[in-house]
Amino acid sequence: MKGNNTESWSPPLKIPAVEMIDLLSDEEQDGAQSIVGSNAETRDALDEEAEDGDDDSDQWSMYEEYVNGDEVDEQSIHQEVDACTLEESLAFRKKLKLVGESQFIRETVGSGAIKAKKLITAFGIRPPLFLDGGPDNAYYKLLELGICRELSKREKLPQYNTIDDAVTLLKRSRNIIVLTGAGDRLLTNFTQNIDNLEGHAGILPEKLIQCHGSFATATCIECQYSVKGDAIYKDLKAGRVARCDRCLKALRDVKPGFKRKRSSDGSSKSRKKRHSYEDSTDEDDDEVAVAGVMKPDITFFGEDLPDSFHTRLIDHDRDLVDLVLVIGTSLKVAPVSEVVGVIPSHVPQIYISREPCSHANFDIDILGDCDIVITELCKRAGWELQHDMVKDGKVNIEPHLDYDYRFSVTKSSI
C-alpha cells in the first residue's frame, strides 16, 4: 500500500506497471520517490489509473515523441550548465546496469542525491521547454523512458574496438547484413531508400529488402496491374496523376452509353470510395468509369511493410548473420531501426556515419563521410575499389577521448 505522501508514477506503455513508494522520512521527503515493481502493485496501479488511462496514454505518447524526435548532440547536452557531464553520464549508465532499475532509482532520485531533471541528461535527454518551471516529478516519465531505452540497448562486445578490428571482421565474415550498402559477402541489404539506389548499384534482388518500397515499380490501385517505375516517370515529373493503361484499354472496349466500371472479371460494380491522392473532384458520380491510379510501390505512412522484411529477418538472416554493418543512417525510423536489436547479441556490429547513434550500442563507431570511411576500410583490407567518387589520398584518423571504440575519419589536406 502507498503512504499518504506518495505520488504514483504512471508506467510507460511498453514496460510493466510500476509504483512510486515512500523511501524517506517526513522531514527528508521533498517529492523524491522510488520505483518498485511487483505483480500485486501492477494490478493496483492499473486499477487506480484505469479511469484516466486515455489521458495517460496520450501523455506518454507526447513524451515518447519528444524523446524519439529530438535530434540532439549528446556531447552538447553534457556541456550544459545543469546537465550531467559525460563522465557522470557513463558512470550512471554503468551503475544502472549493475544494480538494476529499482535500486538505481533508490540511490539517485529516491535518496535526493540528484534531481530527475538533471538525471535525464545522463541518458541523452535534454529537459524540454514545455516542462520548464514545473516540479521535479514532472520529469519522472522522461526519466523512465531514458532508463527503459538504456536497459534495452544491446551490450557492446569488448573484444572489438579499433579500425583494424573492423577490417578483420569485414575480411573474415561471410554473411553480412548491411543497412544501406553492398558487397559480395552480402547476406541481406535492408534499405530505407525509395529511389532504388541499391538496385541501380547492382545489388541482386534476392539479397535486397526495400523496407519502404521503391519507385522501381508501380501498381494500379484498382486492378493491381504492375509496371516498371519508368513507365509513369513522365507523369510524375509533370505533376500529373498516372493512370492505368490496362484500365484505360478496358474502358475503350466498353459499349457506348455504359458508364459503370467493370472489374477484372468483367462484372459490373460501383465505383469504390476515392483515395485522397486521386485527382477527381468530390462531386464526381461514383457510376462514372475512371481508370485506376498507378501508385508507386512505396510504403506510405501508416501502411504495413512488406511481409518479406519480417520473413527474411526472422526466418532467414537472424540465424546466419555473422556481422552487421550500418552505413549512413541515424536509425531513427522503424522498422529498420529495430534490426540491430533483433540480431543475436554475440554478432559484431559496426556503425559508419557522420554522427554517432546515441540510442544503440555498436562495437565500433567510425564517424565521417561514408565514401571516405569505406574507401579507407577497403584500402586496409587490400580490396580494390573502383568508383568515380573514390579519390586517392591520405586520411586523418582521430580517436575519441571518451570512447575507445569511436574514431573520426577525415580527408587529409596534405
C-alpha positions as MATLAB code, in Angstrom:
seq = 'MKGNNTESWSPPLKIPAVEMIDLLSDEEQDGAQSIVGSNAETRDALDEEAEDGDDDSDQWSMYEEYVNGDEVDEQSIHQEVDACTLEESLAFRKKLKLVGESQFIRETVGSGAIKAKKLITAFGIRPPLFLDGGPDNAYYKLLELGICRELSKREKLPQYNTIDDAVTLLKRSRNIIVLTGAGDRLLTNFTQNIDNLEGHAGILPEKLIQCHGSFATATCIECQYSVKGDAIYKDLKAGRVARCDRCLKALRDVKPGFKRKRSSDGSSKSRKKRHSYEDSTDEDDDEVAVAGVMKPDITFFGEDLPDSFHTRLIDHDRDLVDLVLVIGTSLKVAPVSEVVGVIPSHVPQIYISREPCSHANFDIDILGDCDIVITELCKRAGWELQHDMVKDGKVNIEPHLDYDYRFSVTKSSI';
ca = [
       0.000    0.000    0.000;
       1.138    3.515   -0.671;
       1.889    6.041    2.041;
      -0.076    9.265    2.422;
       2.615   11.366    0.798;
       3.320    9.030   -2.101;
       2.626   10.023   -5.674;
       2.040    7.412   -8.349;
       4.492    7.234  -11.226;
       2.475    6.016  -14.198;
       4.179    3.317  -16.326;
       5.142    3.719  -19.959;
       3.153    1.726  -22.481;
       5.804   -0.874  -23.241;
       7.104   -1.871  -19.811;
       5.447   -3.396  -16.720;
       3.486   -1.050  -14.489;
       5.449    0.307  -11.562;
       4.580    2.261   -8.423;
       6.266    5.062   -6.503;
       6.780    4.312   -2.810;
       7.943    6.470    0.096;
      11.573    5.800    0.995;
      12.298    8.919    3.055;
      11.172   10.256    6.387;
       8.580   13.033    6.561;
      11.343   15.502    7.389;
      13.510   14.443    4.449;
      10.862   13.993    1.810;
      10.703   16.754   -0.756;
       8.863   14.979   -3.520;
      11.521   12.359   -4.228;
      10.171    8.869   -4.900;
      11.415    5.447   -5.951;
      10.061    2.752   -8.224;
       9.414   -0.831   -7.256;
       7.526   -3.272   -9.482;
       5.578   -6.351   -8.454;
       2.572   -8.268   -9.687;
       0.320   -7.016   -6.876;
       1.449   -3.429   -7.286;
       0.974   -3.707  -11.020;
      -2.665   -4.703  -10.571;
      -3.268   -1.944   -8.002;
      -1.633    0.685  -10.197;
      -3.594   -0.367  -13.240;
      -6.890   -0.394  -11.297;
      -6.309    3.045   -9.810;
      -5.304    4.579  -13.156;
      -7.954    2.924  -15.328;
     -10.270    5.943  -15.254;
      -7.733    8.325  -16.757;
      -5.829    5.781  -18.838;
      -6.574    7.502  -22.130;
      -5.126   10.803  -20.931;
      -2.090    8.975  -19.566;
      -1.531    7.188  -22.861;
      -1.703   10.483  -24.696;
       0.819   11.937  -22.281;
       3.193    9.015  -22.741;
       2.888    9.373  -26.494;
       3.862   13.018  -26.177;
       6.967   12.141  -24.151;
       7.924    9.306  -26.488;
       7.578   11.572  -29.500;
       9.789   14.142  -27.802;
      12.492   11.604  -26.918;
      12.435    9.914  -30.324;
      12.144   13.095  -32.350;
      14.608   15.351  -30.542;
      17.716   15.463  -32.732;
      20.301   16.038  -30.037;
      24.046   16.028  -29.903;
      24.783   14.261  -26.640;
      28.142   15.975  -26.427;
      26.419   19.377  -26.369;
      23.959   18.223  -23.676;
      26.788   17.212  -21.343;
      28.393   20.632  -21.762;
      25.331   22.489  -20.498;
      25.459   24.025  -17.012;
      22.782   21.979  -15.256;
      23.445   18.693  -17.034;
      25.465   15.617  -16.142;
      28.963   15.605  -17.576;
      29.913   12.837  -19.973;
      31.916   11.127  -17.228;
      28.949   11.303  -14.848;
      26.621   10.015  -17.537;
      28.773    6.994  -18.286;
      29.002    6.258  -14.565;
      25.221    6.494  -14.114;
      24.592    4.186  -17.074;
      27.077    1.652  -15.762;
      25.521    1.796  -12.311;
      22.016    1.274  -13.727;
      23.006   -1.967  -15.409;
      24.985   -3.081  -12.376;
      22.331   -2.628   -9.674;
      19.102   -2.687  -11.673;
      16.348   -0.122  -12.131;
      14.738   -0.197   -8.663;
      17.991    0.122   -6.722;
      19.279    2.747   -9.158;
      16.222    4.932   -8.532;
      16.569    4.474   -4.764;
      20.197    5.617   -4.811;
      19.643    8.600   -7.093;
      16.269   10.350   -7.211;
      14.865    8.403   -4.260;
      17.671    9.440   -1.921;
      17.642   13.026   -3.085;
      21.200   12.705   -4.396;
      20.191   14.127   -7.783;
      17.124   15.677   -9.358;
      15.265   13.864  -12.131;
      15.620   16.944  -14.348;
      19.390   16.560  -14.260;
      19.455   12.764  -14.289;
      17.598   12.540  -17.607;
      20.561   14.246  -19.266;
      22.692   11.230  -18.301;
      20.544    9.272  -20.752;
      20.833   11.780  -23.593;
      17.549   13.597  -22.959;
      17.512   17.376  -22.898;
      14.914   18.856  -20.483;
      12.067   20.076  -22.722;
      10.895   23.662  -22.657;
       7.296   22.593  -22.035;
       8.310   21.315  -18.571;
      10.393   24.346  -17.664;
       9.385   25.731  -14.274;
       7.487   22.580  -13.303;
       8.166   20.370  -10.260;
      10.899   17.762  -10.459;
       8.409   14.903  -10.544;
       7.220   16.249  -13.901;
      10.416   14.762  -15.328;
       9.786   11.241  -13.984;
       8.192    9.965  -17.179;
      11.138   11.180  -19.241;
      13.488    9.540  -16.762;
      11.612    6.260  -17.045;
      11.803    6.426  -20.823;
      15.527    7.108  -20.637;
      16.085    4.197  -18.265;
      13.941    1.878  -20.364;
      15.826    2.843  -23.515;
      19.205    2.333  -21.843;
      18.292   -1.090  -20.464;
      17.034   -2.215  -23.858;
      20.311   -1.411  -25.588;
      22.486   -4.243  -26.822;
      25.690   -4.705  -24.815;
      28.878   -3.828  -26.667;
      31.278   -6.706  -27.334;
      34.525   -5.746  -25.536;
      36.897   -7.575  -27.897;
      36.188   -5.287  -30.876;
      37.376   -1.684  -30.600;
      39.651   -0.449  -33.376;
      39.511    0.250  -37.096;
      41.850   -2.693  -37.635;
      39.327   -4.838  -35.759;
      36.676   -3.596  -38.191;
      38.863   -4.572  -41.156;
      39.431   -8.033  -39.699;
      35.688   -8.527  -39.214;
      34.973   -7.443  -42.782;
      37.575   -9.819  -44.211;
      36.571  -12.896  -42.233;
      32.763  -12.534  -42.214;
      30.735  -14.451  -44.788;
      27.133  -13.434  -44.038;
      26.906   -9.682  -43.596;
      23.705   -7.744  -43.010;
      24.056   -4.221  -44.368;
      21.704   -1.400  -43.543;
      22.341    0.612  -46.712;
      25.377   -0.739  -48.594;
      26.711   -3.590  -50.791;
      29.282   -6.372  -51.170;
      29.972   -9.922  -52.465;
      29.644  -11.348  -48.963;
      26.309   -9.682  -48.506;
      23.623  -11.723  -46.775;
      20.889   -9.090  -46.993;
      20.767   -5.365  -47.630;
      17.909   -3.770  -45.706;
      17.409   -0.288  -47.096;
      15.157    2.635  -46.297;
      15.830    4.294  -49.651;
      12.875    4.500  -52.024;
      14.831    5.597  -55.099;
      16.036    2.059  -55.934;
      19.609    3.223  -55.362;
      20.770   -0.231  -54.293;
      19.175   -1.842  -57.328;
      20.991    0.566  -59.636;
      24.214   -0.193  -57.729;
      23.907   -3.849  -58.663;
      22.508   -5.479  -55.530;
      20.776   -8.689  -56.581;
      17.004   -8.670  -55.968;
      17.229  -11.806  -53.810;
      19.636  -10.006  -51.451;
      17.729   -6.715  -51.282;
      14.850   -5.861  -48.939;
      13.424   -2.418  -49.705;
      11.768   -1.780  -46.360;
       9.855    1.276  -47.507;
       9.334    0.064  -51.069;
      10.718    1.904  -54.082;
       9.891    3.749  -57.271;
      11.225    0.793  -59.269;
       7.663   -0.412  -59.896;
       4.128    0.944  -59.708;
       0.791   -0.830  -59.268;
      -2.772    0.116  -60.206;
      -4.863    0.565  -57.075;
      -7.916   -0.822  -58.911;
      -6.841   -3.837  -60.987;
      -3.354   -4.433  -59.464;
      -1.679   -4.167  -62.874;
       2.068   -3.616  -62.296;
       4.594   -1.752  -64.435;
       8.165   -0.550  -64.129;
       8.549    2.824  -62.473;
       9.956    4.327  -65.669;
       6.521    3.922  -67.278;
       4.982    6.601  -65.029;
       8.043    8.805  -64.657;
       6.868   11.427  -67.179;
       3.535   11.801  -65.381;
       5.232   12.154  -62.007;
       7.705   14.705  -63.314;
       4.874   16.727  -64.855;
       2.833   16.611  -61.670;
       0.074   14.507  -63.238;
      -1.705   11.521  -61.739;
      -0.599    8.453  -63.688;
      -3.495    6.283  -64.885;
      -3.534    2.559  -65.550;
      -3.129    1.591  -69.231;
      -4.991   -1.660  -68.722;
      -7.943    0.138  -67.138;
      -7.940    2.671  -69.988;
      -7.978   -0.097  -72.577;
     -10.853   -1.816  -70.785;
     -12.811    1.446  -70.764;
     -12.352    1.874  -74.503;
     -13.825   -1.576  -75.024;
     -16.966   -0.771  -73.031;
     -20.124   -0.328  -75.172;
     -21.247    3.306  -75.709;
     -23.592    4.554  -73.012;
     -22.459    2.005  -70.435;
     -20.907    4.029  -67.622;
     -20.496    1.578  -64.786;
     -16.929    0.428  -64.344;
     -16.127   -3.220  -64.983;
     -13.979   -5.309  -62.687;
     -11.148   -7.505  -63.880;
     -13.540  -10.459  -64.227;
     -15.905   -8.479  -66.429;
     -18.706   -7.991  -63.915;
     -20.048   -4.511  -63.283;
     -19.620   -2.846  -59.929;
     -19.977    0.532  -58.336;
     -17.046    2.869  -58.058;
     -15.007    2.460  -54.858;
     -14.527    5.336  -52.472;
     -11.896    7.628  -53.883;
      -8.402    7.826  -52.422;
      -7.044   11.130  -51.180;
      -4.404   11.205  -53.886;
      -6.811   10.828  -56.855;
      -7.317   13.959  -58.920;
     -11.089   13.738  -59.403;
     -13.441   16.137  -57.667;
     -15.720   15.130  -54.809;
     -18.737   15.859  -56.989;
     -17.855   13.108  -59.497;
     -20.561   10.480  -59.935;
     -19.456    7.139  -58.497;
     -21.094    5.484  -61.504;
     -18.689    7.151  -63.953;
     -15.917    4.793  -65.016;
     -12.423    6.039  -64.174;
      -9.083    4.397  -64.879;
      -7.205    3.322  -61.774;
      -4.336    5.357  -60.347;
      -0.822    3.948  -60.754;
       0.697    4.152  -57.282;
       4.486    3.810  -56.902;
       5.241    0.740  -54.814;
       6.450    2.725  -51.823;
       5.191    2.372  -48.283;
       3.172    5.386  -47.240;
       2.893    6.476  -43.624;
       0.515    4.148  -41.783;
       0.818    1.323  -44.312;
       2.202   -2.097  -43.374;
       5.661   -3.052  -44.527;
       6.085   -5.934  -46.944;
       5.990   -9.385  -45.380;
       9.397  -10.037  -46.927;
      11.025   -7.722  -44.377;
       9.932   -9.717  -41.334;
      10.190  -13.127  -43.010;
      13.713  -12.521  -44.276;
      14.994  -11.106  -40.992;
      13.399  -13.545  -38.552;
      13.253  -16.786  -40.535;
      16.470  -16.497  -42.514;
      19.034  -13.859  -41.623;
      18.969  -13.969  -37.840;
      20.487  -17.465  -37.671;
      23.081  -16.908  -40.413;
      24.434  -13.394  -39.932;
      27.989  -13.006  -38.639;
      28.392   -9.218  -38.987;
      26.100   -6.191  -39.050;
      27.284   -3.131  -40.939;
      25.243    0.075  -40.578;
      26.123    2.793  -43.076;
      24.783    6.323  -43.360;
      21.601    6.067  -41.309;
      20.703    7.508  -37.916;
      18.403    4.525  -37.229;
      15.546    6.825  -36.307;
      12.875    5.208  -38.472;
      11.257    1.879  -37.656;
      11.369   -0.928  -38.511;
      14.927   -0.695  -39.865;
      15.953    0.860  -36.555;
      14.843   -2.371  -34.847;
      17.038   -4.686  -36.932;
      20.117   -4.208  -34.746;
      18.132   -5.258  -31.672;
      16.778   -8.413  -33.290;
      20.206   -9.770  -34.237;
      21.795  -12.108  -31.604;
      23.936  -10.122  -29.188;
      27.133  -12.071  -29.977;
      27.159  -10.856  -33.593;
      29.575   -7.890  -34.030;
      28.112   -4.586  -35.227;
      29.909   -1.683  -36.921;
      28.444    1.799  -37.337;
      29.573    4.193  -40.081;
      28.010    7.648  -40.327;
      28.744   11.308  -39.787;
      27.240   11.474  -36.307;
      27.169    8.845  -33.541;
      23.976    6.947  -32.794;
      23.034    7.570  -29.161;
      20.137    5.121  -28.847;
      22.038    1.956  -29.850;
      25.347    0.399  -28.815;
      27.748   -0.659  -31.548;
      31.095   -2.369  -31.142;
      32.962    0.082  -33.367;
      31.869    3.604  -34.385;
      33.611    5.127  -37.404;
      32.444    8.694  -37.951;
      32.895   10.672  -41.146;
      31.759   10.841  -44.765;
      30.767    7.316  -45.714;
      32.669    7.433  -49.019;
      35.910    8.329  -47.232;
      35.441    5.727  -44.495;
      34.540    2.898  -46.887;
      37.483    3.768  -49.134;
      39.876    3.603  -46.190;
      38.456    0.277  -44.962;
      38.756   -1.247  -48.436;
      42.319    0.048  -48.735;
      43.285   -1.534  -45.424;
      41.593   -4.785  -46.380;
      43.504   -4.915  -49.662;
      40.355   -4.613  -51.777;
      40.419   -2.604  -54.975;
      37.562   -0.120  -55.081;
      36.872    1.472  -58.445;
      34.407    4.331  -58.499;
      34.311    7.909  -59.757;
      33.814    9.191  -56.217;
      36.866    7.353  -54.876;
      39.833    9.703  -54.659;
      43.386    8.802  -53.782;
      44.892   10.460  -50.768;
      45.589   10.136  -47.097;
      43.076   10.364  -44.298;
      43.263   11.599  -40.737;
      42.014    9.201  -38.064;
      41.359   10.698  -34.639;
      40.339    8.523  -31.678;
      37.554    9.803  -29.425;
      38.833   10.761  -25.991;
      35.916    9.282  -24.043;
      35.106    6.201  -26.144;
      37.957    3.859  -27.047;
      35.872    2.290  -29.831;
      34.942    5.526  -31.635;
      37.007    7.233  -34.358;
      36.636   10.248  -36.631;
      37.892    9.861  -40.198;
      38.521   12.904  -42.401;
      40.332   13.585  -45.647;
      43.850   14.862  -45.143;
      44.629   18.283  -46.585;
      48.276   17.331  -47.093;
];
